[in-house]
Coordinates of N, CA and C in Angstrom, one line a residue:
X1 N -50.8 82.3 19.9 CA -49.6 82.1 20.7 C -48.6 81.2 20.0
X2 N -47.4 81.7 19.9 CA -46.4 81.0 19.1 C -45.6 80.1 20.0
X3 N -45.3 78.9 19.4 CA -44.4 77.9 20.2 C -43.1 77.9 19.6
X4 N -42.1 77.7 20.5 CA -40.7 77.6 20.0 C -40.4 76.2 19.5
X5 N -40.0 76.0 18.3 CA -39.6 74.7 17.8 C -38.2 74.3 18.2
X6 N -38.1 73.2 18.9 CA -36.7 72.8 19.4 C -35.7 72.6 18.2
X7 N -34.6 73.1 18.4 CA -33.6 72.9 17.3 C -33.2 71.5 17.1
X8 N -33.0 71.1 15.8 CA -32.6 69.7 15.5 C -31.1 69.5 15.9
X9 N -30.9 68.3 16.5 CA -29.5 68.0 16.8 C -28.6 67.8 15.6
X10 N -27.5 68.3 15.6 CA -26.6 68.2 14.5 C -25.9 66.8 14.6
X11 N -25.9 66.1 13.4 CA -25.2 64.8 13.4 C -23.7 65.1 13.4
X12 N -23.1 64.5 14.4 CA -21.7 64.7 14.6 C -20.9 63.7 13.8
X13 N -19.9 64.2 13.0 CA -19.1 63.3 12.2 C -18.1 62.6 13.1
X14 N -17.7 61.4 12.7 CA -16.7 60.6 13.5 C -15.5 61.4 13.7
X15 N -14.8 61.3 14.8 CA -13.6 62.0 15.0 C -12.6 61.6 13.9
X16 N -11.7 62.6 13.6 CA -10.7 62.3 12.6 C -9.9 61.1 12.8
X17 N -9.5 60.9 14.1 CA -8.7 59.8 14.4 C -9.4 58.4 14.1
X18 N -10.7 58.4 14.4 CA -11.5 57.1 14.1 C -11.6 56.9 12.6
X19 N -11.8 58.0 11.9 CA -11.9 57.8 10.4 C -10.6 57.3 9.8
X20 N -9.5 57.8 10.4 CA -8.2 57.4 10.0 C -7.9 55.9 10.2
X21 N -8.4 55.4 11.4 CA -8.2 54.0 11.7 C -9.0 53.1 10.7
X22 N -10.2 53.5 10.4 CA -11.1 52.8 9.5 C -10.4 52.7 8.1
X23 N -9.8 53.8 7.7 CA -9.2 53.9 6.4 C -8.0 53.0 6.4
X24 N -7.2 53.0 7.5 CA -6.0 52.1 7.5 C -6.4 50.7 7.5
X25 N -7.5 50.3 8.2 CA -7.9 48.9 8.2 C -8.4 48.5 6.8
X26 N -9.0 49.4 6.1 CA -9.5 49.1 4.7 C -8.3 48.9 3.8
X27 N -7.3 49.7 3.9 CA -6.1 49.6 3.1 C -5.4 48.3 3.4
X28 N -5.3 47.9 4.7 CA -4.6 46.7 5.0 C -5.4 45.5 4.5
X29 N -6.7 45.5 4.5 CA -7.5 44.4 4.0 C -7.3 44.3 2.5
X30 N -7.3 45.4 1.8 CA -7.1 45.4 0.3 C -5.7 44.9 0.0
X31 N -4.7 45.3 0.8 CA -3.3 44.9 0.6 C -3.2 43.4 0.8
X32 N -3.9 42.9 1.8 CA -3.8 41.4 2.1 C -4.5 40.6 1.0
X33 N -5.6 41.1 0.5 CA -6.3 40.4 -0.7 C -5.4 40.4 -1.9
X34 N -4.7 41.6 -2.1 CA -3.8 41.7 -3.3 C -2.6 40.7 -3.1
X35 N -2.1 40.6 -1.9 CA -1.0 39.7 -1.7 C -1.4 38.2 -1.9
X36 N -2.6 37.9 -1.4 CA -3.1 36.5 -1.6 C -3.2 36.2 -3.1
X37 N -3.8 37.2 -3.8 CA -4.0 37.0 -5.3 C -2.6 36.8 -6.0
X38 N -1.7 37.7 -5.6 CA -0.4 37.6 -6.2 C 0.3 36.3 -5.8
X39 N 0.2 35.8 -4.6 CA 0.8 34.6 -4.2 C 0.3 33.4 -5.0
X40 N -1.0 33.3 -5.1 CA -1.6 32.2 -5.8 C -1.3 32.2 -7.3
X41 N -0.9 33.4 -7.8 CA -0.4 33.5 -9.2 C 1.1 33.3 -9.4
X42 N 1.8 33.2 -8.3 CA 3.2 33.1 -8.3 C 3.7 31.6 -8.4
X43 N 4.9 31.3 -8.8 CA 5.4 30.0 -8.8 C 5.5 29.3 -7.4
X44 N 5.5 30.1 -6.4 CA 5.5 29.5 -5.0 C 4.3 28.7 -4.7
X45 N 3.2 29.0 -5.3 CA 1.9 28.2 -5.0 C 1.7 27.0 -6.0
X46 N 2.7 26.7 -6.8 CA 2.6 25.6 -7.8 C 3.5 24.5 -7.3
X47 N 3.1 23.3 -7.8 CA 3.9 22.1 -7.7 C 5.1 22.2 -8.6
X48 N 6.3 22.1 -7.9 CA 7.5 22.2 -8.7 C 8.1 20.8 -9.0
X49 N 7.9 19.9 -8.1 CA 8.5 18.5 -8.2 C 7.6 17.5 -7.5
X50 N 7.4 16.3 -8.2 CA 6.7 15.2 -7.6 C 7.6 14.0 -7.4
X51 N 7.8 13.6 -6.1 CA 8.7 12.5 -5.8 C 7.9 11.3 -5.4
X52 N 8.2 10.2 -6.1 CA 7.5 8.9 -5.8 C 8.5 7.9 -5.4
X53 N 8.2 7.3 -4.2 CA 9.1 6.2 -3.7 C 8.3 5.0 -3.2
X54 N 8.9 3.9 -3.2 CA 8.3 2.6 -2.7 C 7.6 1.8 -3.7
X55 N 7.5 2.3 -4.9 CA 6.7 1.6 -6.0 C 7.7 0.6 -6.7
X56 N 7.2 -0.6 -6.9 CA 7.9 -1.6 -7.6 C 7.1 -2.2 -8.8
X57 N 5.8 -2.5 -8.5 CA 5.0 -3.1 -9.5 C 4.1 -2.2 -10.2
X58 N 3.9 -1.0 -9.8 CA 3.1 0.0 -10.4 C 4.1 1.2 -10.8
X59 N 4.0 1.6 -12.1 CA 4.9 2.6 -12.6 C 4.6 4.0 -12.1
X60 N 5.7 4.8 -12.1 CA 5.6 6.2 -11.6 C 4.6 6.9 -12.4
X61 N 4.6 6.7 -13.8 CA 3.6 7.4 -14.6 C 2.2 7.1 -14.3
X62 N 2.0 5.8 -13.9 CA 0.6 5.4 -13.6 C 0.2 6.1 -12.3
X63 N 1.1 6.2 -11.3 CA 0.8 6.8 -10.1 C 0.4 8.3 -10.3
X64 N 1.3 9.0 -11.1 CA 1.0 10.4 -11.3 C -0.3 10.6 -12.1
X65 N -0.6 9.7 -13.0 CA -1.9 9.8 -13.7 C -3.0 9.7 -12.8
X66 N -2.9 8.7 -11.8 CA -4.0 8.5 -10.8 C -4.1 9.7 -9.9
X67 N -3.0 10.4 -9.5 CA -3.1 11.6 -8.7 C -3.8 12.7 -9.4
X68 N -3.6 12.8 -10.7 CA -4.3 13.8 -11.5 C -3.6 15.2 -11.4
X69 N -2.3 15.3 -11.0 CA -1.6 16.5 -10.9 C -0.3 16.4 -11.6
X70 N 0.2 17.5 -12.1 CA 1.5 17.6 -12.7 C 2.2 18.8 -12.2
X71 N 3.6 18.9 -12.4 CA 4.3 20.1 -12.0 C 3.6 21.3 -12.7
X72 N 3.4 22.4 -12.0 CA 2.8 23.6 -12.5 C 1.3 23.7 -12.0
X73 N 0.8 22.6 -11.5 CA -0.6 22.7 -10.9 C -0.5 23.3 -9.5
X74 N -1.6 23.6 -8.9 CA -1.7 24.1 -7.6 C -1.1 23.2 -6.5
X75 N -0.3 23.8 -5.7 CA 0.4 23.1 -4.6 C -0.6 22.7 -3.5
X76 N -1.7 23.5 -3.3 CA -2.6 23.4 -2.2 C -3.9 22.6 -2.6
X77 N -4.2 22.5 -3.8 CA -5.4 21.8 -4.2 C -5.1 20.9 -5.4
X78 N -5.6 19.6 -5.3 CA -6.5 19.0 -4.3 C -5.7 18.8 -3.0
X79 N -6.5 18.6 -1.9 CA -5.8 18.4 -0.6 C -5.2 17.0 -0.5
X80 N -4.5 16.8 0.6 CA -3.8 15.5 0.8 C -4.7 14.3 0.8
X81 N -5.9 14.5 1.5 CA -6.9 13.4 1.6 C -7.3 12.9 0.2
X82 N -7.6 13.9 -0.7 CA -8.1 13.6 -2.0 C -7.0 12.9 -2.8
X83 N -5.8 13.4 -2.7 CA -4.7 12.7 -3.5 C -4.5 11.3 -3.0
X84 N -4.5 11.1 -1.7 CA -4.4 9.7 -1.1 C -5.4 8.8 -1.6
X85 N -6.7 9.3 -1.6 CA -7.8 8.5 -2.1 C -7.6 8.1 -3.6
X86 N -7.1 9.0 -4.4 CA -6.9 8.7 -5.8 C -5.9 7.6 -6.0
X87 N -4.7 7.8 -5.3 CA -3.6 6.8 -5.5 C -4.0 5.4 -5.0
X88 N -4.7 5.3 -3.9 CA -5.1 4.0 -3.4 C -6.1 3.3 -4.2
X89 N -6.6 3.9 -5.3 CA -7.5 3.2 -6.2 C -6.8 2.2 -7.1
X90 N -5.4 2.4 -7.2 CA -4.6 1.5 -8.0 C -4.5 0.2 -7.2
X91 N -4.8 -0.9 -7.9 CA -4.9 -2.3 -7.3 C -3.6 -2.7 -6.6
X92 N -2.4 -2.5 -7.1 CA -1.2 -3.0 -6.4 C -0.9 -2.2 -5.1
X93 N -1.6 -1.1 -4.9 CA -1.2 -0.2 -3.8 C -2.1 -0.5 -2.6
X94 N -1.4 -0.8 -1.5 CA -2.1 -1.1 -0.2 C -2.4 0.2 0.5
X95 N -1.4 1.1 0.6 CA -1.6 2.4 1.3 C -0.6 3.4 0.7
X96 N -0.9 4.7 0.9 CA -0.1 5.8 0.4 C 0.1 6.9 1.5
X97 N 1.3 7.4 1.6 CA 1.5 8.6 2.5 C 1.8 9.8 1.6
X98 N 1.0 10.8 1.7 CA 1.2 12.0 0.9 C 1.8 13.1 1.8
X99 N 2.9 13.7 1.4 CA 3.5 14.8 2.1 C 3.8 16.0 1.2
X100 N 3.4 17.1 1.7 CA 3.6 18.4 0.9 C 4.7 19.2 1.6
X101 N 5.9 19.3 1.0 CA 6.9 20.1 1.5 C 7.0 21.4 0.8
X102 N 6.6 22.5 1.5 CA 6.6 23.8 0.9 C 8.1 24.3 0.8
X103 N 8.5 24.9 -0.3 CA 7.6 25.2 -1.5 C 7.8 24.2 -2.6
X104 N 6.6 23.7 -3.1 CA 6.6 23.1 -4.3 C 6.9 21.6 -4.4
X105 N 7.2 20.9 -3.3 CA 7.6 19.5 -3.4 C 6.4 18.6 -2.9
X106 N 5.9 17.7 -3.8 CA 4.9 16.8 -3.4 C 5.5 15.4 -3.3
X107 N 5.5 14.8 -2.1 CA 6.1 13.5 -1.9 C 5.0 12.4 -1.8
X108 N 5.2 11.3 -2.5 CA 4.2 10.2 -2.6 C 5.0 9.0 -2.1
X109 N 4.7 8.5 -0.9 CA 5.4 7.3 -0.4 C 4.4 6.1 -0.5
X110 N 4.7 5.2 -1.4 CA 3.8 4.1 -1.7 C 4.2 2.8 -1.0
X111 N 3.1 2.2 -0.5 CA 3.3 0.8 0.1 C 2.4 -0.1 -0.7
X112 N 3.1 -1.0 -1.5 CA 2.3 -2.0 -2.3 C 2.0 -3.2 -1.5
X113 N 1.1 -4.0 -2.0 CA 0.8 -5.3 -1.5 C 2.1 -6.2 -1.7
X114 N 2.5 -6.9 -0.7 CA 3.8 -7.6 -0.9 C 3.6 -8.8 -1.9
X115 N 4.7 -9.1 -2.6 CA 4.8 -10.2 -3.5 C 4.9 -11.5 -2.6
X116 N 4.1 -12.5 -2.9 CA 4.1 -13.7 -2.1 C 4.4 -15.0 -3.0
X117 N 4.4 -14.8 -4.3 CA 4.6 -16.0 -5.1 C 5.0 -15.6 -6.6
X118 N 5.4 -16.6 -7.4 CA 5.7 -16.4 -8.8 C 4.9 -17.4 -9.6
X119 N 4.4 -17.0 -10.8 CA 3.7 -17.9 -11.6 C 4.4 -17.9 -13.0
X120 N 4.6 -19.2 -13.5 CA 5.3 -19.4 -14.8 C 4.3 -19.6 -15.8
X121 N 4.4 -18.9 -17.0 CA 3.5 -19.1 -18.1 C 4.1 -20.2 -19.0
X122 N 3.3 -20.6 -20.0 CA 3.6 -21.7 -20.8 C 4.9 -21.4 -21.7
X123 N 5.1 -20.1 -21.9 CA 6.3 -19.7 -22.7 C 7.5 -19.4 -21.8
X124 N 7.4 -19.7 -20.5 CA 8.5 -19.5 -19.6 C 8.6 -18.2 -19.0
X125 N 7.7 -17.3 -19.3 CA 7.7 -16.0 -18.7 C 7.2 -16.0 -17.2
X126 N 7.6 -15.1 -16.4 CA 7.3 -15.1 -15.0 C 6.4 -13.9 -14.7
X127 N 5.4 -14.2 -13.8 CA 4.6 -13.1 -13.3 C 4.6 -13.1 -11.8
X128 N 4.5 -11.9 -11.2 CA 4.5 -11.8 -9.7 C 3.1 -11.9 -9.2
X129 N 2.9 -12.6 -8.1 CA 1.6 -12.7 -7.5 C 1.6 -12.0 -6.1
X130 N 0.8 -11.0 -6.0 CA 0.8 -10.2 -4.7 C -0.2 -10.8 -3.7
X131 N -0.1 -10.3 -2.5 CA -0.9 -10.9 -1.4 C -2.4 -10.7 -1.6
X132 N -2.8 -9.8 -2.4 CA -4.2 -9.6 -2.7 C -4.7 -10.4 -3.9
X133 N -3.8 -11.3 -4.4 CA -4.1 -12.2 -5.5 C -3.9 -11.6 -6.8
X134 N -3.4 -10.3 -6.9 CA -3.2 -9.7 -8.2 C -2.0 -10.2 -8.9
X135 N -2.1 -10.5 -10.2 CA -1.0 -11.1 -11.0 C -0.5 -10.0 -11.9
X136 N 0.8 -9.7 -11.8 CA 1.4 -8.6 -12.6 C 2.7 -9.1 -13.2
X137 N 3.2 -8.5 -14.3 CA 4.4 -8.8 -14.9 C 5.6 -8.6 -13.9
X138 N 6.5 -9.5 -13.9 CA 7.7 -9.4 -13.1 C 8.6 -8.2 -13.5
X139 N 8.9 -7.3 -12.6 CA 9.7 -6.1 -13.0 C 11.1 -6.6 -13.6
X140 N 11.5 -5.9 -14.6 CA 12.8 -6.3 -15.3 C 13.9 -6.3 -14.3
X141 N 14.7 -7.4 -14.3 CA 15.9 -7.5 -13.5 C 15.6 -8.1 -12.1
X142 N 14.3 -8.2 -11.7 CA 14.0 -8.8 -10.4 C 14.1 -10.3 -10.4
X143 N 14.8 -10.8 -9.4 CA 15.0 -12.2 -9.3 C 13.9 -12.9 -8.5
X144 N 13.5 -14.1 -9.0 CA 12.3 -14.8 -8.3 C 12.7 -15.4 -7.0
X145 N 12.5 -14.6 -5.9 CA 12.9 -15.1 -4.6 C 11.7 -15.6 -3.8
X146 N 10.6 -15.8 -4.5 CA 9.3 -16.3 -3.8 C 8.9 -17.6 -4.4
X147 N 8.1 -18.4 -3.8 CA 7.7 -19.7 -4.3 C 7.0 -19.7 -5.6
X148 N 7.3 -20.7 -6.4 CA 6.6 -20.8 -7.7 C 5.3 -21.6 -7.5
X149 N 4.2 -21.1 -8.1 CA 2.9 -21.8 -8.0 C 2.8 -22.6 -9.3
X150 N 2.8 -23.9 -9.1 CA 2.7 -24.8 -10.3 C 1.4 -25.7 -10.2
X151 N 0.8 -25.9 -11.3 CA -0.4 -26.7 -11.3 C -1.7 -26.0 -10.9
X152 N -1.6 -24.7 -10.8 CA -2.8 -23.9 -10.4 C -3.4 -23.3 -11.7
X153 N -4.8 -23.3 -11.7 CA -5.5 -22.6 -12.8 C -5.7 -21.2 -12.4
X154 N -5.8 -20.3 -13.4 CA -5.9 -18.9 -13.0 C -7.3 -18.6 -12.3
X155 N -8.3 -19.4 -12.6 CA -9.6 -19.2 -11.9 C -9.8 -20.0 -10.7
X156 N -8.8 -20.6 -10.1 CA -8.9 -21.4 -8.9 C -9.4 -20.6 -7.8
X157 N -10.5 -21.0 -7.2 CA -11.1 -20.2 -6.1 C -10.2 -20.1 -4.9
X158 N -9.3 -21.1 -4.7 CA -8.5 -21.1 -3.5 C -7.2 -20.3 -3.7
X159 N -6.9 -19.8 -4.9 CA -5.7 -19.1 -5.1 C -5.6 -17.8 -4.3
X160 N -6.7 -17.0 -4.2 CA -6.6 -15.7 -3.5 C -6.4 -16.0 -2.0
X161 N -7.1 -17.1 -1.5 CA -6.9 -17.4 -0.1 C -5.5 -17.9 0.2
X162 N -4.9 -18.6 -0.7 CA -3.5 -19.0 -0.5 C -2.6 -17.8 -0.5
X163 N -2.8 -16.8 -1.3 CA -2.0 -15.6 -1.3 C -2.1 -14.9 0.0
X164 N -3.3 -14.8 0.6 CA -3.4 -14.1 1.9 C -2.7 -14.9 3.0
X165 N -2.8 -16.3 2.9 CA -2.1 -17.1 3.9 C -0.6 -17.0 3.8
X166 N -0.1 -16.9 2.6 CA 1.4 -16.7 2.4 C 1.9 -15.4 3.0
X167 N 1.0 -14.4 2.9 CA 1.5 -13.1 3.4 C 1.6 -13.1 4.9
X168 N 1.1 -14.1 5.6 CA 1.2 -14.2 7.1 C 2.5 -14.9 7.5
X169 N 3.2 -15.6 6.5 CA 4.4 -16.3 6.8 C 5.5 -15.4 7.1
X170 N 6.4 -15.8 8.1 CA 7.6 -15.0 8.3 C 8.4 -14.9 7.0
X171 N 9.2 -13.8 6.8 CA 9.9 -13.5 5.6 C 10.9 -14.6 5.3
X172 N 11.6 -15.1 6.3 CA 12.6 -16.1 6.0 C 12.0 -17.4 5.6
X173 N 10.8 -17.7 6.1 CA 10.1 -19.0 5.7 C 9.5 -18.8 4.3
X174 N 9.0 -17.7 4.0 CA 8.4 -17.5 2.6 C 9.5 -17.6 1.6
X175 N 10.7 -17.0 1.9 CA 11.8 -17.0 0.9 C 12.4 -18.4 0.8
X176 N 12.1 -19.3 1.8 CA 12.6 -20.6 1.7 C 11.8 -21.6 0.9
X177 N 10.5 -21.2 0.7 CA 9.6 -22.0 -0.1 C 10.0 -21.9 -1.6
X178 N 10.1 -23.0 -2.3 CA 10.5 -23.0 -3.7 C 9.3 -23.3 -4.6
X179 N 8.3 -24.1 -4.1 CA 7.2 -24.4 -5.0 C 6.0 -24.8 -4.2
X180 N 4.8 -24.5 -4.7 CA 3.6 -24.8 -4.0 C 2.6 -25.4 -5.1
X181 N 2.1 -26.6 -4.8 CA 1.2 -27.3 -5.7 C -0.1 -27.6 -5.0
X182 N -1.2 -27.5 -5.8 CA -2.5 -27.9 -5.2 C -2.5 -29.4 -5.1
X183 N -3.1 -29.9 -4.0 CA -3.1 -31.4 -3.7 C -4.4 -31.7 -3.0
X184 N -5.6 -31.4 -3.6 CA -6.9 -31.6 -2.9 C -7.3 -33.0 -2.8
X185 N -8.0 -33.3 -1.7 CA -8.6 -34.6 -1.5 C -10.0 -34.4 -1.0
X186 N -10.7 -35.5 -0.9 CA -12.1 -35.5 -0.4 C -12.2 -34.8 1.0
X187 N -11.3 -35.3 1.9 CA -11.3 -34.8 3.2 C -10.8 -33.3 3.3
X188 N -9.8 -33.0 2.5 CA -9.2 -31.7 2.5 C -9.1 -31.1 1.1
X189 N -10.3 -30.5 0.7 CA -10.3 -29.9 -0.6 C -9.3 -28.7 -0.8
X190 N -8.8 -28.2 0.3 CA -7.8 -27.1 0.1 C -6.4 -27.5 0.4
X191 N -6.2 -28.8 0.3 CA -4.8 -29.4 0.7 C -3.8 -28.9 -0.4
X192 N -2.6 -28.6 0.1 CA -1.5 -28.2 -0.8 C -0.2 -28.9 -0.4
X193 N 0.7 -28.9 -1.3 CA 2.1 -29.4 -1.0 C 3.1 -28.3 -1.2
X194 N 3.9 -28.1 -0.2 CA 5.0 -27.1 -0.2 C 6.3 -27.7 -0.3
X195 N 7.2 -27.2 -1.1 CA 8.6 -27.7 -1.2 C 9.5 -26.5 -0.8
X196 N 10.5 -26.8 0.0 CA 11.4 -25.7 0.5 C 12.8 -25.9 -0.1
X197 N 13.5 -24.8 -0.2 CA 14.9 -24.9 -0.6 C 15.8 -25.6 0.4
X198 N 15.3 -25.7 1.6 CA 16.1 -26.4 2.6 C 15.7 -27.9 2.6
X199 N 15.0 -28.4 1.6 CA 14.7 -29.8 1.3 C 13.6 -30.4 2.2
X200 N 12.6 -29.6 2.6 CA 11.5 -30.1 3.3 C 10.3 -30.3 2.3
X201 N 9.5 -31.3 2.5 CA 8.3 -31.5 1.8 C 7.1 -31.4 2.8
X202 N 6.2 -30.4 2.6 CA 5.2 -30.1 3.6 C 3.8 -30.4 2.9
X203 N 3.0 -31.1 3.6 CA 1.6 -31.3 3.2 C 0.7 -30.6 4.3
X204 N -0.1 -29.7 3.8 CA -1.0 -29.0 4.7 C -2.2 -28.5 4.0
X205 N -3.0 -27.7 4.6 CA -4.2 -27.2 3.9 C -4.2 -25.6 4.1
X206 N -4.7 -24.9 3.1 CA -4.6 -23.5 3.0 C -5.2 -22.9 4.3
X207 N -6.4 -23.4 4.7 CA -7.1 -22.9 5.8 C -6.5 -23.2 7.2
X208 N -5.5 -24.1 7.2 CA -4.8 -24.5 8.4 C -3.4 -23.9 8.5
X209 N -3.0 -23.3 7.4 CA -1.6 -22.9 7.4 C -1.3 -21.8 8.4
X210 N -2.2 -20.8 8.6 CA -1.9 -19.8 9.6 C -1.7 -20.3 11.0
X211 N -2.5 -21.3 11.4 CA -2.4 -21.9 12.7 C -1.2 -22.8 12.9
X212 N -0.6 -23.2 11.7 CA 0.5 -24.2 11.8 C 1.9 -23.5 11.6
X213 N 1.9 -22.2 11.4 CA 3.1 -21.5 11.1 C 4.2 -21.8 12.2
X214 N 3.8 -21.7 13.5 CA 4.8 -21.9 14.5 C 5.5 -23.2 14.5
X215 N 4.6 -24.3 14.2 CA 5.1 -25.7 14.2 C 6.1 -25.8 13.0
X216 N 5.7 -25.3 11.8 CA 6.5 -25.4 10.6 C 7.8 -24.6 10.8
X217 N 7.8 -23.5 11.4 CA 9.0 -22.7 11.6 C 10.0 -23.4 12.5
X218 N 9.5 -24.0 13.5 CA 10.3 -24.7 14.5 C 11.1 -25.9 13.8
X219 N 10.3 -26.7 13.0 CA 10.9 -27.8 12.3 C 12.0 -27.4 11.3
X220 N 11.6 -26.4 10.5 CA 12.5 -26.0 9.4 C 13.8 -25.4 9.9
X221 N 13.7 -24.8 11.1 CA 14.9 -24.1 11.6 C 15.7 -25.1 12.5
X222 N 15.1 -26.1 13.1 CA 15.8 -26.9 14.0 C 15.9 -28.4 13.7
X223 N 15.3 -28.9 12.7 CA 15.4 -30.3 12.4 C 16.1 -30.5 11.0
X224 N 16.5 -31.8 10.8 CA 17.1 -32.1 9.5 C 16.0 -32.3 8.5
X225 N 16.3 -32.2 7.2 CA 15.3 -32.2 6.1 C 14.4 -33.5 6.2
X226 N 13.2 -33.3 5.9 CA 12.3 -34.5 5.9 C 10.9 -34.1 5.4
X227 N 9.9 -34.9 5.7 CA 8.5 -34.7 5.3 C 7.7 -34.2 6.5
X228 N 6.9 -33.2 6.3 CA 6.0 -32.7 7.4 C 4.6 -32.8 6.9
X229 N 3.7 -33.2 7.8 CA 2.3 -33.2 7.6 C 1.7 -32.3 8.6
X230 N 0.9 -31.3 8.2 CA 0.2 -30.4 9.1 C -1.2 -30.3 8.7
X231 N -2.0 -31.3 9.2 CA -3.4 -31.3 8.9 C -4.1 -31.4 10.3
X232 N -5.1 -32.2 10.5 CA -5.7 -32.3 11.9 C -4.7 -32.8 12.9
X233 N -3.8 -33.7 12.4 CA -2.7 -34.2 13.2 C -1.4 -33.9 12.5
X234 N -0.4 -33.5 13.3 CA 0.9 -33.1 12.7 C 1.9 -34.3 12.8
X235 N 2.7 -34.4 11.7 CA 3.7 -35.5 11.7 C 5.0 -34.8 11.1
X236 N 6.1 -35.4 11.6 CA 7.4 -35.0 11.0 C 8.2 -36.3 10.9
X237 N 8.8 -36.5 9.7 CA 9.6 -37.7 9.5 C 10.8 -37.3 8.7
X238 N 12.1 -37.4 9.3 CA 13.3 -37.0 8.5 C 13.5 -38.0 7.4
X239 N 14.1 -37.6 6.3 CA 14.4 -38.5 5.2 C 15.4 -39.6 5.7
X240 N 16.2 -39.3 6.7 CA 17.2 -40.3 7.1 C 16.6 -41.6 7.7
X241 N 15.3 -41.5 8.1 CA 14.7 -42.7 8.7 C 13.9 -43.5 7.7
X242 N 13.8 -43.0 6.4 CA 13.1 -43.7 5.4 C 13.9 -45.0 5.0
X243 N 13.2 -46.1 4.8 CA 13.8 -47.3 4.4 C 13.9 -47.4 2.9
X244 N 15.2 -47.5 2.4 CA 15.4 -47.6 1.0 C 15.4 -49.1 0.6
X245 N 14.5 -49.4 -0.4 CA 14.4 -50.8 -0.9 C 14.9 -50.8 -2.3
X246 N 15.6 -51.9 -2.7 CA 16.1 -52.1 -4.0 C 15.2 -53.0 -4.8

């Protein structure tokens, strides 16, 4: 007895319209890849100009070397975070803002540690001291509008703390200071003497200076020149009350 074998189902090919859509999608994907490749090979994807602003104590060339990029390098790589990290490794720089303006402009806005003092060398040369204690050559043409540190040794452990304290002073008060000398005693190992351009002589301690700023500012702005003591007890004595003996 013979059995009828069922006929095999024919595999149906995708409709022409579906195959056409798949082909179009493939062509679009290939075109997109081609455009991306061409874009990254074009001048539009390269750095055309590097703008550096805000730097005074660190040179433009040094900043660009730290960034590790030059005109002609990729505009997109390294990323902003990596460039910022590289620039902030430079000691005079406190922070950096990196901005990429398409096409081709890389902006580097630098914020350096502020200058708080000036140091004179034995040959009369001047160096700038920043708030982080870093000592750098004074930029050419810059006038010394910050206090001169005299009598300090380069390895004095109190020097860095003094620089941090000076950075907390109001700008007008810092610019009024003309000279700062170490004046340690047994009771006050961090005692200093400050001399102002407005003719005040101030005795205080580095670790007390931050808490005494308001008192010092009030006297300098509102009293006649004299001597100020700002230690555990504060005193003010105008020069006009001093008794002159012959």
